Coordinates of C-alpha atoms and ligand atoms in Angstrom, one line a residue:
Chain A
M64 CA 0.0 0.0 0.0
D65 CA 1.3 3.4 -1.0
F66 CA 0.2 5.4 2.0
A67 CA 2.0 8.5 0.7
F68 CA -0.1 8.4 -2.5
L69 CA -3.3 7.7 -0.7
S70 CA -2.9 10.5 1.8
S71 CA -1.9 13.0 -0.9
T72 CA -5.0 11.8 -2.9
M73 CA -7.2 12.3 0.1
V74 CA -5.9 15.8 0.7
T75 CA -6.6 16.7 -3.0
L76 CA -10.1 15.2 -2.9
I77 CA -10.9 16.9 0.4
R78 CA -10.0 20.2 -1.1
A79 CA -12.9 19.6 -3.5
L80 CA -15.2 18.8 -0.6
P81 CA -16.6 22.3 -0.2
T82 CA -17.8 22.3 -3.8
T83 CA -19.6 19.0 -3.2
L84 CA -21.2 20.4 -0.1
V85 CA -22.3 23.6 -1.8
L86 CA -23.8 21.6 -4.6
F87 CA -25.6 19.4 -2.2
S88 CA -26.9 22.0 0.3
L89 CA -28.1 24.5 -2.3
S90 CA -29.8 21.8 -4.4
I91 CA -31.5 20.4 -1.3
L92 CA -32.5 23.9 -0.1
F93 CA -33.9 25.1 -3.5
G94 CA -35.2 21.7 -4.4
G95 CA -37.1 21.5 -1.1
M96 CA -38.7 24.9 -1.6
L97 CA -39.7 24.1 -5.1
A98 CA -41.1 20.8 -3.9
L99 CA -43.3 22.6 -1.4
L100 CA -44.6 24.7 -4.2
I101 CA -45.2 21.7 -6.5
T102 CA -46.8 19.8 -3.6
A103 CA -49.2 22.7 -2.9
M104 CA -50.1 22.8 -6.6
R105 CA -50.6 19.0 -6.7
V106 CA -53.0 18.9 -3.7
S107 CA -54.7 22.3 -4.5
G108 CA -57.7 20.7 -6.1
I109 CA -57.4 23.2 -8.9
R110 CA -57.3 21.2 -12.1
L111 CA -54.8 23.4 -14.0
L112 CA -52.3 23.6 -11.1
S113 CA -52.5 19.9 -10.2
G114 CA -52.2 19.0 -13.8
F115 CA -49.0 21.1 -14.1
A116 CA -47.6 19.5 -10.9
R117 CA -48.3 16.0 -12.2
A118 CA -46.6 16.8 -15.5
Y119 CA -43.6 18.3 -13.7
I120 CA -43.3 15.3 -11.4
F121 CA -43.6 12.9 -14.4
V122 CA -40.9 14.7 -16.5
F123 CA -38.3 15.1 -13.7
R124 CA -38.8 11.6 -12.3
G125 CA -39.2 10.0 -15.7
S126 CA -36.0 11.2 -17.4
P127 CA -32.3 10.7 -16.5
L128 CA -30.8 13.4 -14.3
L129 CA -27.7 13.4 -16.4
I130 CA -29.7 14.3 -19.5
Q131 CA -31.6 17.0 -17.5
M132 CA -28.2 18.4 -16.5
F133 CA -26.9 18.4 -20.1
L134 CA -30.0 20.1 -21.3
V135 CA -29.7 22.8 -18.7
F136 CA -25.9 23.2 -19.3
Y137 CA -25.9 23.1 -23.1
G138 CA -29.5 23.8 -23.9
L139 CA -30.4 27.0 -22.1
G140 CA -28.0 29.1 -24.2
Q141 CA -29.9 28.1 -27.3
F142 CA -32.8 30.3 -26.3
G143 CA -32.3 33.9 -27.3
V144 CA -34.5 35.1 -24.4
I145 CA -32.2 33.5 -21.9
R146 CA -28.9 34.2 -23.8
Y147 CA -29.6 37.9 -24.0
S148 CA -31.3 38.3 -20.6
F149 CA -29.7 39.7 -17.5
L150 CA -29.6 36.1 -16.1
W151 CA -27.2 34.8 -18.7
P152 CA -23.9 35.7 -17.0
F153 CA -25.2 33.8 -14.1
L154 CA -26.8 30.9 -15.9
R155 CA -23.8 30.0 -18.0
E156 CA -21.8 29.2 -14.8
P157 CA -21.4 25.4 -14.6
M158 CA -22.1 25.5 -10.8
V159 CA -25.3 27.3 -11.3
C160 CA -26.4 24.9 -14.0
A161 CA -25.6 21.9 -11.8
V162 CA -27.5 23.3 -8.8
L163 CA -30.4 24.2 -11.0
S164 CA -30.8 20.8 -12.5
L165 CA -30.2 18.9 -9.2
A166 CA -32.8 21.1 -7.5
L167 CA -35.3 20.7 -10.4
C168 CA -34.9 17.0 -10.3
T169 CA -35.1 16.5 -6.5
A170 CA -38.1 18.7 -6.4
G171 CA -40.0 16.2 -8.5
Y172 CA -39.2 13.3 -6.2
T173 CA -39.6 15.3 -3.0
A174 CA -43.0 16.6 -4.0
E175 CA -44.2 13.0 -4.3
I176 CA -42.7 12.2 -0.9
F177 CA -44.4 15.2 0.7
R178 CA -47.7 14.3 -1.0
G179 CA -47.5 10.8 0.5
G180 CA -47.0 12.4 3.9
I181 CA -50.0 14.6 3.5
R182 CA -52.2 11.7 2.5
A183 CA -51.2 10.0 5.7
V184 CA -52.6 12.8 7.9
P185 CA -55.7 11.4 9.6
A186 CA -58.9 13.2 8.4
K187 CA -60.2 13.1 12.0
E188 CA -57.3 15.3 13.2
I189 CA -58.0 17.8 10.4
E190 CA -61.6 17.8 11.3
A191 CA -60.8 18.5 15.0
A192 CA -58.7 21.4 13.9
R193 CA -61.5 22.8 11.8
S194 CA -63.9 22.5 14.7
V195 CA -61.8 24.9 16.8
G196 CA -61.8 27.4 14.0
M197 CA -58.6 26.6 12.1
S198 CA -58.5 26.9 8.3
G199 CA -56.2 27.7 5.4
F200 CA -52.6 28.4 6.1
L201 CA -53.0 28.1 9.9
L202 CA -54.4 24.6 9.5
V203 CA -51.5 23.6 7.2
R204 CA -48.8 25.2 9.4
R205 CA -50.0 23.9 12.7
I206 CA -51.6 20.5 12.0
I207 CA -51.2 19.2 8.4
A208 CA -47.5 20.0 7.8
P209 CA -46.1 18.8 11.1
I210 CA -47.9 15.4 10.8
A211 CA -47.2 15.1 7.1
F212 CA -43.5 15.8 7.6
R213 CA -43.2 13.1 10.3
H214 CA -44.7 10.6 7.9
A215 CA -42.5 11.8 5.0
L216 CA -39.2 11.8 6.9
P217 CA -38.0 8.2 6.3
A218 CA -38.5 8.5 2.5
Y219 CA -37.1 12.0 2.5
S220 CA -33.9 10.8 4.2
T221 CA -33.4 8.4 1.4
E222 CA -33.9 11.1 -1.2
I223 CA -31.3 13.3 0.5
V224 CA -28.8 10.5 0.5
L225 CA -29.5 9.9 -3.2
M226 CA -28.9 13.6 -3.8
M227 CA -25.5 13.5 -2.1
K228 CA -24.5 10.8 -4.6
S229 CA -26.1 12.6 -7.5
T230 CA -23.8 15.6 -7.0
A231 CA -21.1 13.4 -8.6
L232 CA -22.8 14.0 -12.0
A233 CA -21.9 17.7 -11.8
S234 CA -18.4 16.7 -12.8
L235 CA -19.8 16.0 -16.3
V236 CA -20.7 19.7 -16.7
T237 CA -17.2 20.7 -15.5
V238 CA -17.9 21.4 -11.9
W239 CA -14.8 20.3 -9.9
E240 CA -16.4 18.5 -7.0
V241 CA -15.0 15.4 -5.4
T242 CA -15.8 12.9 -8.3
G243 CA -14.6 15.4 -10.9
V244 CA -11.3 15.9 -9.1
A245 CA -10.9 12.2 -8.7
Q246 CA -11.3 11.6 -12.4
R247 CA -8.7 14.3 -13.1
L248 CA -6.3 12.7 -10.7
I249 CA -6.8 9.3 -12.5
S250 CA -6.1 10.8 -15.9
Q251 CA -2.8 12.1 -14.5
T252 CA -1.8 9.1 -12.4
Y253 CA -3.7 6.1 -14.0
R254 CA -4.3 4.8 -10.4
T255 CA -8.0 4.2 -10.7
M256 CA -8.5 1.9 -7.8
E257 CA -6.8 4.0 -5.1
V258 CA -8.3 7.3 -6.2
F259 CA -11.9 6.0 -6.5
L260 CA -11.6 4.2 -3.2
C261 CA -10.6 7.4 -1.5
A262 CA -13.6 9.2 -3.2
A263 CA -16.0 6.5 -2.2
L264 CA -14.8 6.7 1.3
I265 CA -15.6 10.5 1.4
Y266 CA -19.1 9.8 0.2
L267 CA -19.6 7.1 2.7
V268 CA -18.6 9.3 5.5
L269 CA -20.8 12.1 4.3
N270 CA -23.8 9.9 4.0
F271 CA -23.1 8.3 7.3
L272 CA -23.3 11.8 8.9
I273 CA -26.4 12.7 7.0
L274 CA -28.2 9.5 8.0
Q275 CA -27.2 10.0 11.6
A276 CA -28.6 13.5 11.6
M277 CA -31.8 12.3 10.0
N278 CA -32.2 9.5 12.5
L279 CA -31.7 12.0 15.3
L280 CA -34.4 14.2 13.8
E281 CA -36.7 11.3 13.3
Y282 CA -36.2 10.2 16.8
S283 CA -36.8 13.6 18.3
L284 CA -40.0 14.0 16.2
S285 CA -41.5 10.6 17.2
R286 CA -41.8 10.9 20.9
H287 CA -45.5 10.5 20.5
R288 CA -45.0 7.0 19.3
R289 CA -42.6 5.9 22.0
P290 CA -43.6 4.8 25.5
F291 CA -44.4 7.6 27.9
A292 CA -41.3 8.3 30.0
P293 CA -42.0 11.1 32.6
G294 CA -39.0 13.2 33.4
L295 CA -37.3 12.3 30.1
R296 CA -38.3 15.5 28.4
A297 CA -36.0 17.2 25.9
Chain B
M117 CA -77.3 34.7 31.3
P118 CA -80.1 32.3 31.8
G119 CA -82.9 32.8 29.3
E120 CA -80.6 33.9 26.5
T121 CA -80.8 31.8 23.3
R122 CA -77.3 30.3 22.7
L123 CA -78.2 28.2 19.7
S124 CA -81.1 28.3 17.3
V125 CA -81.7 26.0 14.4
R126 CA -84.5 26.7 12.0
N127 CA -85.8 24.2 9.5
L128 CA -82.4 22.7 8.9
R129 CA -82.1 20.4 5.9
K130 CA -79.3 18.3 4.5
S131 CA -79.1 15.9 1.6
F132 CA -76.2 13.8 0.4
G133 CA -77.0 13.6 -3.3
T134 CA -80.6 12.5 -3.5
H135 CA -80.6 11.1 0.0
E136 CA -82.3 13.6 2.3
V137 CA -80.9 13.0 5.7
L138 CA -82.2 16.0 7.6
K139 CA -85.8 17.0 6.6
G140 CA -86.3 20.2 8.5
I141 CA -85.0 20.3 12.0
S142 CA -85.8 23.2 14.4
M143 CA -84.7 23.6 17.9
D144 CA -83.5 26.2 20.4
A145 CA -81.0 26.0 23.3
Q146 CA -81.2 28.6 26.0
D147 CA -78.3 29.3 28.2
G148 CA -77.6 26.4 30.5
D149 CA -79.7 23.9 28.6
V150 CA -78.5 20.4 28.4
I151 CA -80.2 18.7 25.5
S152 CA -79.8 15.0 24.8
V153 CA -80.4 13.9 21.2
L154 CA -81.4 10.3 20.9
G155 CA -82.3 8.3 17.9
A156 CA -81.5 5.1 16.0
S157 CA -78.4 4.6 14.0
G158 CA -78.7 6.5 10.7
S159 CA -81.5 8.8 11.9
G160 CA -79.2 11.8 11.2
K161 CA -77.9 12.7 14.7
S162 CA -74.3 13.2 13.7
T163 CA -75.2 15.0 10.6
F164 CA -77.3 17.4 12.6
L165 CA -74.4 18.2 14.9
R166 CA -72.0 18.5 12.1
C167 CA -74.3 20.9 10.2
I168 CA -74.4 23.2 13.3
N169 CA -70.7 23.9 13.1
L170 CA -70.5 23.5 9.3
L171 CA -68.4 20.4 9.2
E172 CA -71.2 19.5 6.8
T173 CA -72.8 22.2 4.7
P174 CA -76.5 22.4 5.3
S175 CA -78.6 22.3 2.2
G176 CA -81.2 24.7 3.7
G177 CA -82.4 26.3 6.9
E178 CA -80.8 28.7 9.4
V179 CA -78.3 28.3 12.2
W180 CA -77.9 31.0 14.8
V181 CA -75.1 30.9 17.4
D182 CA -75.5 33.4 20.2
G183 CA -77.6 35.7 18.1
E184 CA -75.4 35.6 15.0
Q185 CA -76.7 33.9 11.9
I186 CA -74.3 31.8 9.8
R187 CA -74.7 33.4 6.4
M188 CA -75.2 30.9 3.6
L189 CA -75.3 31.2 -0.2
H190 CA -77.8 28.8 -1.9
G191 CA -77.0 28.5 -5.6
R192 CA -77.8 26.1 -8.3
S193 CA -74.6 24.1 -7.7
G194 CA -75.4 23.7 -4.0
S195 CA -75.0 25.6 -0.8
R196 CA -71.9 27.1 0.7
P197 CA -71.1 29.5 3.6
A198 CA -70.9 33.1 2.5
S199 CA -67.8 33.9 4.6
R200 CA -65.0 31.5 5.6
A201 CA -63.9 33.9 8.3
Q202 CA -67.4 33.8 9.8
V203 CA -67.4 30.0 9.8
D204 CA -64.0 30.0 11.6
H205 CA -65.3 32.4 14.1
I206 CA -68.5 30.5 14.7
R207 CA -66.6 27.2 15.1
S208 CA -64.3 28.8 17.6
E209 CA -67.5 29.6 19.7
L210 CA -68.7 26.0 19.5
G211 CA -66.9 23.2 21.2
M212 CA -67.1 19.8 19.5
V213 CA -66.3 16.5 21.2
F214 CA -66.0 13.5 18.8
Q215 CA -66.8 9.9 19.3
G216 CA -63.2 9.0 18.4
F217 CA -61.5 11.8 20.5
N218 CA -59.6 13.1 17.5
L219 CA -56.7 14.5 19.5
W220 CA -53.7 15.7 17.6
S221 CA -51.3 12.8 17.9
H222 CA -48.1 14.8 17.5
M223 CA -48.8 17.1 20.4
T224 CA -48.7 16.5 24.1
I225 CA -52.0 16.8 26.0
L226 CA -51.1 20.3 27.2
Q227 CA -50.2 21.3 23.6
N228 CA -53.5 20.0 22.4
V229 CA -55.4 22.1 25.0
I230 CA -53.5 25.4 24.4
E231 CA -53.4 25.0 20.6
G232 CA -56.8 26.7 19.9
P233 CA -56.5 29.5 22.4
V234 CA -53.0 30.4 21.4
H235 CA -53.2 30.1 17.6
V236 CA -56.9 30.7 16.8
L237 CA -57.8 33.1 19.6
K238 CA -54.2 34.5 19.6
R239 CA -54.1 34.8 23.4
P240 CA -50.9 35.0 25.4
K241 CA -49.3 31.6 25.8
A242 CA -48.5 31.8 29.5
E243 CA -52.1 32.7 30.3
C244 CA -53.4 29.8 28.2
I245 CA -51.0 27.3 29.8
A246 CA -52.2 28.3 33.3
E247 CA -55.8 27.9 32.2
A248 CA -55.1 24.6 30.5
E249 CA -53.5 23.2 33.6
E250 CA -56.6 24.1 35.6
L251 CA -58.8 22.5 33.0
L252 CA -56.7 19.3 33.0
A253 CA -57.0 19.2 36.8
K254 CA -60.7 19.6 36.5
V255 CA -61.1 16.7 34.1
G256 CA -58.7 14.7 36.3
I257 CA -55.7 14.2 34.1
A258 CA -53.3 16.9 35.3
D259 CA -50.5 14.3 35.6
K260 CA -50.8 13.5 31.9
R261 CA -50.1 17.0 30.6
H262 CA -46.8 16.0 29.0
A263 CA -47.9 12.7 27.7
Y264 CA -49.0 12.1 24.1
P265 CA -52.5 11.0 23.2
A266 CA -51.3 7.5 22.4
H267 CA -50.2 7.1 26.0
L268 CA -53.7 7.6 27.4
S269 CA -56.6 5.3 27.8
G270 CA -59.7 6.1 25.8
G271 CA -61.5 7.7 28.8
Q272 CA -58.5 9.9 29.5
Q273 CA -58.2 10.9 25.8
Q274 CA -61.9 11.8 25.8
R275 CA -61.5 13.9 28.9
A276 CA -58.5 15.6 27.3
A277 CA -60.6 16.3 24.2
I278 CA -63.3 17.9 26.4
A279 CA -60.6 20.1 28.1
R280 CA -59.4 21.1 24.6
S281 CA -62.8 22.2 23.7
L282 CA -63.4 24.0 27.0
A283 CA -60.1 25.9 26.5
M284 CA -61.9 27.8 23.7
K285 CA -64.5 29.1 26.2
P286 CA -67.3 27.9 23.9
K287 CA -70.8 29.3 24.0
V288 CA -72.2 25.8 23.3
M289 CA -70.7 22.4 23.6
L290 CA -71.6 19.7 21.0
F291 CA -71.0 16.1 21.9
D292 CA -71.3 13.3 19.3
E293 CA -71.6 10.0 21.1
P294 CA -68.7 10.9 23.5
T295 CA -68.7 7.5 25.2
S296 CA -69.6 5.1 22.4
A297 CA -66.0 4.2 21.6
L298 CA -65.1 3.5 25.2
D299 CA -64.9 0.3 27.2
P300 CA -67.8 0.1 29.6
E301 CA -65.6 0.7 32.6
L302 CA -64.3 4.0 31.2
V303 CA -67.7 5.4 30.4
G304 CA -68.4 6.6 33.9
E305 CA -65.4 8.9 34.2
V306 CA -66.4 10.8 31.0
L307 CA -70.0 11.1 32.0
R308 CA -69.0 12.5 35.4
V309 CA -67.0 15.3 33.7
M310 CA -70.0 16.0 31.5
R311 CA -72.4 16.0 34.4
A312 CA -70.1 18.5 36.3
L313 CA -70.1 20.7 33.2
A314 CA -73.9 20.6 33.0
E315 CA -74.1 21.5 36.7
E316 CA -71.9 24.6 36.1
G317 CA -74.4 25.8 33.5
M318 CA -72.6 24.9 30.2
T319 CA -75.0 24.8 27.3
M320 CA -74.7 21.4 25.8
L321 CA -76.1 19.4 22.9
V322 CA -75.3 15.7 23.5
V323 CA -75.9 12.9 21.0
T324 CA -75.8 9.8 23.2
H325 CA -77.0 6.3 23.8
E326 CA -76.6 6.7 27.6
M327 CA -80.2 6.7 28.7
S328 CA -79.2 7.5 32.3
F329 CA -77.5 10.7 31.2
A330 CA -80.5 11.7 29.1
R331 CA -82.8 11.0 31.9
N332 CA -80.9 12.3 34.9
V333 CA -78.6 15.1 33.6
S334 CA -80.3 16.7 30.6
N335 CA -83.2 19.0 31.0
R336 CA -84.6 18.2 27.5
V337 CA -84.6 15.1 25.4
V338 CA -85.0 15.2 21.6
F339 CA -85.8 12.1 19.8
M340 CA -84.8 12.0 16.1
R341 CA -86.3 9.6 13.6
D342 CA -85.5 9.5 9.8
G343 CA -84.2 13.1 9.7
I344 CA -87.0 14.7 11.7
I345 CA -87.6 15.4 15.3
D346 CA -90.2 12.8 16.2
S347 CA -90.8 14.2 19.7
S348 CA -89.1 16.2 22.4
G349 CA -89.7 17.3 26.0
A350 CA -88.6 17.2 29.5
P351 CA -87.0 13.8 30.5
E352 CA -89.8 13.2 33.0
D353 CA -92.4 13.4 30.3
M354 CA -90.4 11.7 27.6
F355 CA -89.5 8.7 29.8
G356 CA -93.0 8.8 31.4
A357 CA -96.5 8.7 30.2
G358 CA -95.9 11.4 27.5
A359 CA -93.7 9.3 25.2
S360 CA -94.5 8.9 21.6
P361 CA -95.0 5.3 20.4
A362 CA -91.8 5.4 18.3
F363 CA -89.8 6.7 21.3
R364 CA -91.3 4.1 23.6
Q365 CA -90.3 1.4 21.1
F366 CA -86.8 2.9 20.8
I367 CA -86.1 3.0 24.5
G368 CA -87.5 -0.5 24.8
H369 CA -84.3 -1.7 23.2
F370 CA -82.2 -0.3 26.1
G371 CA -84.2 -1.8 28.9
N372 CA -85.6 0.7 31.4
P373 CA -83.1 3.1 32.9
Q374 CA -83.5 3.9 36.6
Ligands
ATP665 N1 -70.7 12.0 4.1 C1 -71.8 11.3 3.8 N2 -72.1 11.0 2.5 C2 -73.2 10.3 2.3 N3 -74.1 9.9 3.2 C3 -73.9 10.2 4.4 C4 -72.7 10.9 4.8 N4 -72.8 11.1 6.2 C5 -73.9 10.5 6.6 N5 -74.6 9.9 5.6 C6 -75.8 9.2 5.7 O1 -76.7 10.0 6.4 C7 -77.5 9.2 7.3 C8 -77.4 9.7 8.7 O2 -76.1 9.5 9.1 P1 -75.7 10.0 10.6 O3 -74.2 9.7 10.7 O4 -76.1 11.4 10.8 O5 -76.5 9.1 11.5 P2 -76.5 8.9 13.1 O6 -77.8 9.2 13.6 O7 -75.4 9.7 13.6 O8 -76.1 7.4 13.3 P3 -75.2 6.7 14.3 O9 -76.0 6.5 15.6 O10 -74.9 5.4 13.6 O11 -73.9 7.5 14.5 C9 -77.0 7.8 7.1 O12 -77.9 7.1 6.3 C10 -75.7 7.9 6.4 O13 -75.5 6.9 5.6
MG666 MG1 -73.5 9.3 14.5

């Protein structure tokens, strides 16, 4: 084992870690917000809006993320309105394209996860809320969303882990995140095994931390399903 | 004040599709009235209660709560309330206790009780907590305030649900078979809380199969049959010589309460 090479590889890859983390966190953040919007449209009961949401979810779940990313990266510039708009200096940045396509894609999956959570909210609890005078946004904020989120959490954790792995695709639109840097190292050193093993290790550690955090969140939100333990209040 | 009309229902109608479930119900509840609504399964008792706080939309008729009429629009495509804000306001003045308790499972008992006062009535939280603790003590579950609904027995959950409704300081309390989902040995503790409420002068409309409650606690008994009020009156008359033949037959199924 060439520990000197392994450790220098690790150092190089870890330098690319901030890029991976930015890709990941921005796409989860914007994807999550967009998912809320799509979910709201999907369950709005307004035919036009729910139709749009269905179509959106179908398109972004039904086509490969890589192709979506290429379309955003190479395709957007083909439209005059975009090319000559004030957004163009921004939209031609590979990082922006990668975040945009990751967010668009995860929003489709996440919207379906959230909708599943909403469907699991007991109608009786909503009725009780209405009977004390709650409606509209208050009802959603206080009753529907908290219950729905708890039901959605396990599936949402999986989606977040998938997104962490999907950031690797950004290397194909010239964003130098961990996988991209790993490939560049391989093309310089031809030591595929060692470099990719180092990269895989980084993703494993990241996902381990994410899953631990999600488990902790799930645990703290599920006290109502555990036995009553007086005095054990957080 | 005694003598004031808290709830007034005029010629209330409700159809589900072509099925007419309420065929013109009229009744008044004065302050402090405790009215038991009896009737066979499917006679429309739940629908009647749910039309009062608009969990179901009445197809016709009028509902007045404490002198305020719920404004309705009757169009060709059906009926709907004229103002959602008014519906929310009226609901906040009517307490509803469900057969299945319907507590919010993700909140502790205390959180369940303060939820409405804090977020609907927008009252100061500290004040609401103090009142909630008093209410929980009154229904006998003060020690459960930090437990979740799933940790309580049915009887305790129902008492928590009653406290949740009372926290809104309702003008009228509506009960839809509050003890029907309970094991027999738990019925008594809920009925005791309801009786105490009645004695304090709460205006109550109680759908129930508990004949002893109807007879001994309420001051009026209403018997529904096929979407109409078959007969109504003081319990002494209803359970005595003045009973209609249909009511006599109905209570025959329950044996004779003491
Ligand atoms: N949402 C609904 N859609 C269609 N029909 C309904 C609906 N709710 C109630 N009904 C019908 O209305 C009738 C009266 O129902 P309701 O629940 O008011 O009876 P109830 O007197 O409360 O009976 P129970 O003692 O069994 O609770 C029944 O025939 C029922 O099938
Ligand atoms: Mg019923």
